C-alpha cells in the first residue's frame, strides 16, 4: 500500500486553505459566516475536491453571493454596480453635479462576462490617464461592471490608410475582430459581397430603445440605414455624426471691417470687395504684403477653409454631389455648366492674390494656420472653429474679433454643402458570432445613447471623472488637458468621432448648457461655473455660430441625393475621373488652363465612365 | 539499330555513374558552402518568389474578403482597361522622361564633381567637401520635400525673394512646365555627392605616374583631365550608363509623391504614383497589380539588356 505522504503541494494547498479560512472568519463581521465553507481548511488537507483556485475567490465573492437571500434578487442599479466595482462616479455628487444613469438593459451585467474584440483608429487625440491603456480604462472598466462586456482590441491603426490596409489584411487572413469601426466604400461593398457581416436585425428589434433609438432613426426616413440595410436586413449599426457638423459659416474679422468702415458682405460681389480691401490694406500679421483675401487649400469642398459656399452660391450644386437637373434626373454637379462660372470667379481671385499662391500644395488642415497666424480675415469653416482657428487667432492677436455670419448670396442664392450626419460607413459585427454578441452589442449601444444623448441625464453633454478628466483646484473645476472619456469608447456611440444616434444631440446639450445662465451664480456647481466662465469668448462665439448654422442648414444646404455604397462604375472609374477633375479645376483657378478646359473636361468625363455612373445612379434612384 | 541503342545506353549509364561520382566528391568537398548559402536561398524563396503567387490577382477581380481562390477570374480585363486609359500613355511618357532626365543630369553632375574633388590637393578640404556632399543622400524624401515645399511656398525664403521680383514661387511645384525640372534638380542636389563615390574610386585607380609625366610634358590641369582622367574612367561611365537602363522605369515614387499635386499631373504623374492612387487609395488591387506586372516585365527586359550591354561594352560580368 502507498503510504499517505504529505507532499509539498499538499502542504501549500493546506496552508492556502487555512489562510483563506482565517481571512474569512476575520472578515465575516456578520453572524452569518459563509455556511458552505465550514472549517474545512484546517482539517482535511486531502480534500482534493476543493480546487486550488477556490480559496482565493472565497474572501471576496462568496459573502456577497450568499448574503443576498435567494428569495428576490433585487437587481443592482448601474450606480450601485459602479460603486460595487470600486469605480468612481462621474461629476461631484455631493456638490450638486450629478449624473443620472439609465436603467440597465435586461440580462446585464452578464455573468460570466462576454469578451468582444474590436479594432480602432488611435490617433494622437486618444489620450489615456496614467496607468490606463486601450483595453483598461474608465470606459472598459465601466463596460465590464455594467454590461459584463470585456472589450479587447485586436489591433489598432494610426490613421485611415493604415486602417484600410490592416483591415484588408485581416480579411485576407480570415482573422477579423468581432466588431469593426467605420466600414465604408470598397471595404463595405467587398465585405457584403463576401458575407463577412452578421445580421443584427433581431437584436436591434428586441433591444434597441424605442424612444432613444428607433423613433429617432424613424424621423430621418431612409437616410440612417442607407448603408447598413441590405435587402431589408440590418448588417451593422450606422455611424451618425452631428447635425450641421460640416456646414460652413462665414467667419469674418469684425475689427477689420470696422477699421475700414465696411459692412458684413451680403453677396459674393461685396465679399470680393471686402476681401480686396483686406488685402490692399494689408491688415494681416504676416510679412508685408502677405494678407490674403480668404483662407483656401487644395480641396474645393472640405472641412476647413472650404470653397463650397462660393461654388454652391454660384452653381447651385457641388462637385460630386448628385442633385436633380431640369429633367428630374440625378446629375453630378461636377459637369454642371455653371461650375465653369464658379471656377472663373475663383481664377480671378487667384490672379489678384486673394487666394494663397501655393494653395494647391497645401493640405486641408493647413488652412487653419492661415487663420491662426492672422493672415486672412475671411474663411468658410464650420462653427466648431470658434475655439480652434479663430481662438488661436485671438491668442496671437488679442484684437482679433471673429464673427460668424451667413454665407453671401450668389446667382443661385445662398447655397452651401449640407453635411449628411449619416455617414457612409457602418459598424458591423463578424458573421458567425452568434446571437449573444449581437444582443450585447445592441444593448450597450442603446444604453449609451440613452445616457449620453439626454441633457437631463448627462449635464453639459460631457462625462467627467474627478482625478481622471478634471481636478478641483482651489474649489474650481480644472480640466486635465487632452483626456476625454468619449475617445475611449469602442463602437458607434461616442468613440473618437463622437458618434451617436440623434444628429441633434450636441445641439440639445448646447441649449441645455446655455440655459445654465439662468442658474443664480451662487447655486452653480463647479462644472457650470467652469463652462459659463468664458474669458476668451470662445464658448459664446461657438454657440452663436452653432445656432446660426442649425437655423439655416435645411434652407441653404445642398443635399447629395445619392446615398448608397459606390456603384460599379464609381469603383472602376472613380479614381480616374477625380484626378482628371482635380487637374482641371486647379489648372483653371491657377490660370494655367483656359476656362474652356472645363468644356473639354465635361466631354471627357462623360466619355470615360461618367455616363455609365450617371445611369447607375439614376437606376438606383428609380429602384429605391 | 538495337545494338546502337544498347551501346549508347551503356555509355550513358557509364557517364551517369561517373557524373554521379564526380558530383558526390564535389559535394563532399563543398557542402559547407551550400549550407551557408541555404538560409539566404530560403529567405529569397520566401520573400521574393513566394509572393509572386499573388500576381494572379492581376487576372482576377480581386476581393480581399473572397481571397485568391474565390475571387472571379477575368482574364486580361485589367490589362485592356489599362491600355485604354488615356492617361496611360501620359504616365509612361512622364516616367521615362523623368527617369532619363534624372540619370543624365545626375551622372554628368557626378562626373564633374568627381573631377573637381579629385583635383583638391589638401586632404582635409577634400574630406570635408566629400562629407558635405554625401549628407543630403541620407535625408529621406519626406524631409527634403517638406523643406522644399516650405522654401518654395508663398512665404518661404525663395517665395519671398521671388515675390519681391513679382514672381510666384509656386510655379516650381505648381506649374506643369516647371515641375519636371524641379524634380530633376532636387534629385541631382540630393544624390550627386553620393554618386561621385564610384567615379572617385575609378579615378584613384589611374596610375598617378601618367599624370605626373603629362605634367612634366607641359599639360595643364584641364588637359590632364581631358586626356588622362576622362579616358581613364570611361569604362566606369559606360558601365554606370548601361546599368542605369535597368532603372529607367523608376522615376522615384518617394520624391514625386511628396512633391506633386493635381495641377502637375500632366507632367509629374508617373506609373508608381498612379498605382498608389488607383491601387491603395481606391482599393483597386487588381488594376494596380496589372500595372505593376507590366512595369516589372519591362524592367526585367531592360535589366537583361543592360547586363548584356555592360558585358559587351564594359566587360562587366556578375557570373
PDB file of C-alpha atoms in Angstrom, chain A residues 150-253:
ATOM      1  CA  UNK A 150     -14.904  42.796 -21.768  1.00  0.00           C
ATOM      2  CA  UNK A 151     -13.583  44.920 -24.604  1.00  0.00           C
ATOM      3  CA  UNK A 152     -10.364  43.774 -26.172  1.00  0.00           C
ATOM      4  CA  UNK A 153      -8.636  45.467 -29.097  1.00  0.00           C
ATOM      5  CA  UNK A 154      -7.382  43.045 -31.644  1.00  0.00           C
ATOM      6  CA  UNK A 155      -5.405  45.720 -33.411  1.00  0.00           C
ATOM      7  CA  UNK A 156      -5.234  49.464 -33.755  1.00  0.00           C
ATOM      8  CA  UNK A 157      -4.215  51.715 -36.598  1.00  0.00           C
ATOM      9  CA  UNK A 158      -2.669  55.158 -36.606  1.00  0.00           C
ATOM     10  CA  UNK A 159      -4.635  56.621 -39.499  1.00  0.00           C
ATOM     11  CA  UNK A 160      -7.134  55.825 -42.231  1.00  0.00           C
ATOM     12  CA  UNK A 161      -4.774  54.450 -44.834  1.00  0.00           C
ATOM     13  CA  UNK A 162      -3.189  52.291 -42.205  1.00  0.00           C
ATOM     14  CA  UNK A 163      -6.603  51.142 -41.034  1.00  0.00           C
ATOM     15  CA  UNK A 164      -7.722  50.202 -44.543  1.00  0.00           C
ATOM     16  CA  UNK A 165      -4.561  48.213 -45.136  1.00  0.00           C
ATOM     17  CA  UNK A 166      -4.828  46.358 -41.843  1.00  0.00           C
ATOM     18  CA  UNK A 167      -8.477  45.617 -42.424  1.00  0.00           C
ATOM     19  CA  UNK A 168      -7.782  44.201 -45.877  1.00  0.00           C
ATOM     20  CA  UNK A 169      -5.001  42.070 -44.432  1.00  0.00           C
ATOM     21  CA  UNK A 170      -7.263  40.821 -41.661  1.00  0.00           C
ATOM     22  CA  UNK A 171      -9.933  39.998 -44.214  1.00  0.00           C
ATOM     23  CA  UNK A 172      -7.472  38.128 -46.395  1.00  0.00           C
ATOM     24  CA  UNK A 173      -6.180  36.222 -43.359  1.00  0.00           C
ATOM     25  CA  UNK A 174      -9.759  35.471 -42.246  1.00  0.00           C
ATOM     26  CA  UNK A 175      -8.893  36.850 -38.829  1.00  0.00           C
ATOM     27  CA  UNK A 176     -11.415  39.609 -38.244  1.00  0.00           C
ATOM     28  CA  UNK A 177     -12.220  41.202 -34.911  1.00  0.00           C
ATOM     29  CA  UNK A 178     -15.738  40.591 -33.594  1.00  0.00           C
ATOM     30  CA  UNK A 179     -16.743  44.138 -34.392  1.00  0.00           C
ATOM     31  CA  UNK A 180     -15.146  46.774 -36.534  1.00  0.00           C
ATOM     32  CA  UNK A 181     -15.422  50.519 -36.868  1.00  0.00           C
ATOM     33  CA  UNK A 182     -16.171  52.656 -39.936  1.00  0.00           C
ATOM     34  CA  UNK A 183     -16.513  50.110 -42.698  1.00  0.00           C
ATOM     35  CA  UNK A 184     -17.475  52.043 -45.827  1.00  0.00           C
ATOM     36  CA  UNK A 185     -16.782  52.343 -49.534  1.00  0.00           C
ATOM     37  CA  UNK A 186     -14.923  49.434 -51.048  1.00  0.00           C
ATOM     38  CA  UNK A 187     -14.467  47.730 -47.697  1.00  0.00           C
ATOM     39  CA  UNK A 188     -18.223  47.677 -47.241  1.00  0.00           C
ATOM     40  CA  UNK A 189     -19.017  46.590 -50.796  1.00  0.00           C
ATOM     41  CA  UNK A 190     -16.410  43.824 -50.741  1.00  0.00           C
ATOM     42  CA  UNK A 191     -17.357  42.707 -47.242  1.00  0.00           C
ATOM     43  CA  UNK A 192     -21.040  42.425 -48.074  1.00  0.00           C
ATOM     44  CA  UNK A 193     -20.227  40.560 -51.276  1.00  0.00           C
ATOM     45  CA  UNK A 194     -18.245  38.024 -49.287  1.00  0.00           C
ATOM     46  CA  UNK A 195     -20.806  37.736 -46.490  1.00  0.00           C
ATOM     47  CA  UNK A 196     -18.469  38.923 -43.748  1.00  0.00           C
ATOM     48  CA  UNK A 197     -21.022  40.686 -41.598  1.00  0.00           C
ATOM     49  CA  UNK A 198     -23.633  39.404 -39.195  1.00  0.00           C
ATOM     50  CA  UNK A 199     -27.335  40.189 -39.439  1.00  0.00           C
ATOM     51  CA  UNK A 200     -28.193  42.231 -36.340  1.00  0.00           C
ATOM     52  CA  UNK A 201     -31.846  42.834 -37.229  1.00  0.00           C
ATOM     53  CA  UNK A 202     -33.259  40.644 -34.458  1.00  0.00           C
ATOM     54  CA  UNK A 203     -31.025  42.120 -31.796  1.00  0.00           C
ATOM     55  CA  UNK A 204     -31.983  45.590 -32.956  1.00  0.00           C
ATOM     56  CA  UNK A 205     -35.706  44.834 -32.953  1.00  0.00           C
ATOM     57  CA  UNK A 206     -35.523  43.296 -29.497  1.00  0.00           C
ATOM     58  CA  UNK A 207     -33.147  45.517 -27.603  1.00  0.00           C
ATOM     59  CA  UNK A 208     -32.783  48.944 -29.235  1.00  0.00           C
ATOM     60  CA  UNK A 209     -34.634  51.535 -27.154  1.00  0.00           C
ATOM     61  CA  UNK A 210     -37.811  52.715 -28.831  1.00  0.00           C
ATOM     62  CA  UNK A 211     -37.613  56.258 -27.550  1.00  0.00           C
ATOM     63  CA  UNK A 212     -33.900  56.871 -27.880  1.00  0.00           C
ATOM     64  CA  UNK A 213     -33.034  54.848 -30.966  1.00  0.00           C
ATOM     65  CA  UNK A 214     -35.879  53.575 -33.133  1.00  0.00           C
ATOM     66  CA  UNK A 215     -38.083  56.659 -33.033  1.00  0.00           C
ATOM     67  CA  UNK A 216     -35.118  58.929 -33.649  1.00  0.00           C
ATOM     68  CA  UNK A 217     -33.970  56.999 -36.695  1.00  0.00           C
ATOM     69  CA  UNK A 218     -37.541  56.858 -37.956  1.00  0.00           C
ATOM     70  CA  UNK A 219     -37.595  60.664 -38.122  1.00  0.00           C
ATOM     71  CA  UNK A 220     -34.921  60.644 -40.812  1.00  0.00           C
ATOM     72  CA  UNK A 221     -36.530  58.179 -43.198  1.00  0.00           C
ATOM     73  CA  UNK A 222     -34.181  56.200 -45.403  1.00  0.00           C
ATOM     74  CA  UNK A 223     -31.037  58.129 -44.536  1.00  0.00           C
ATOM     75  CA  UNK A 224     -29.862  56.349 -41.370  1.00  0.00           C
ATOM     76  CA  UNK A 225     -29.882  52.909 -42.941  1.00  0.00           C
ATOM     77  CA  UNK A 226     -28.677  53.871 -46.405  1.00  0.00           C
ATOM     78  CA  UNK A 227     -25.548  51.813 -45.957  1.00  0.00           C
ATOM     79  CA  UNK A 228     -26.296  49.310 -43.210  1.00  0.00           C
ATOM     80  CA  UNK A 229     -29.569  47.915 -44.576  1.00  0.00           C
ATOM     81  CA  UNK A 230     -29.256  45.242 -47.229  1.00  0.00           C
ATOM     82  CA  UNK A 231     -32.409  43.651 -48.627  1.00  0.00           C
ATOM     83  CA  UNK A 232     -34.332  44.749 -45.556  1.00  0.00           C
ATOM     84  CA  UNK A 233     -31.848  43.297 -43.066  1.00  0.00           C
ATOM     85  CA  UNK A 234     -29.520  45.328 -40.870  1.00  0.00           C
ATOM     86  CA  UNK A 235     -25.896  44.377 -41.376  1.00  0.00           C
ATOM     87  CA  UNK A 236     -24.437  46.801 -38.883  1.00  0.00           C
ATOM     88  CA  UNK A 237     -25.048  49.929 -36.856  1.00  0.00           C
ATOM     89  CA  UNK A 238     -24.957  53.222 -38.771  1.00  0.00           C
ATOM     90  CA  UNK A 239     -22.413  55.890 -37.972  1.00  0.00           C
ATOM     91  CA  UNK A 240     -24.114  59.155 -37.105  1.00  0.00           C
ATOM     92  CA  UNK A 241     -22.350  62.482 -36.902  1.00  0.00           C
ATOM     93  CA  UNK A 242     -23.937  65.648 -35.673  1.00  0.00           C
ATOM     94  CA  UNK A 243     -26.320  67.921 -37.492  1.00  0.00           C
ATOM     95  CA  UNK A 244     -24.574  70.734 -39.346  1.00  0.00           C
ATOM     96  CA  UNK A 245     -21.257  69.207 -38.318  1.00  0.00           C
ATOM     97  CA  UNK A 246     -19.629  70.240 -41.582  1.00  0.00           C
ATOM     98  CA  UNK A 247     -21.908  73.073 -42.672  1.00  0.00           C
ATOM     99  CA  UNK A 248     -19.913  76.248 -43.158  1.00  0.00           C
ATOM    100  CA  UNK A 249     -20.497  79.677 -41.771  1.00  0.00           C
ATOM    101  CA  UNK A 250     -18.691  82.763 -42.941  1.00  0.00           C
ATOM    102  CA  UNK A 251     -16.138  83.690 -40.314  1.00  0.00           C
ATOM    103  CA  UNK A 252     -15.104  87.312 -40.713  1.00  0.00           C
ATOM    104  CA  UNK A 253     -12.912  89.729 -38.765  1.00  0.00           C
TER     105      UNK A 253
END
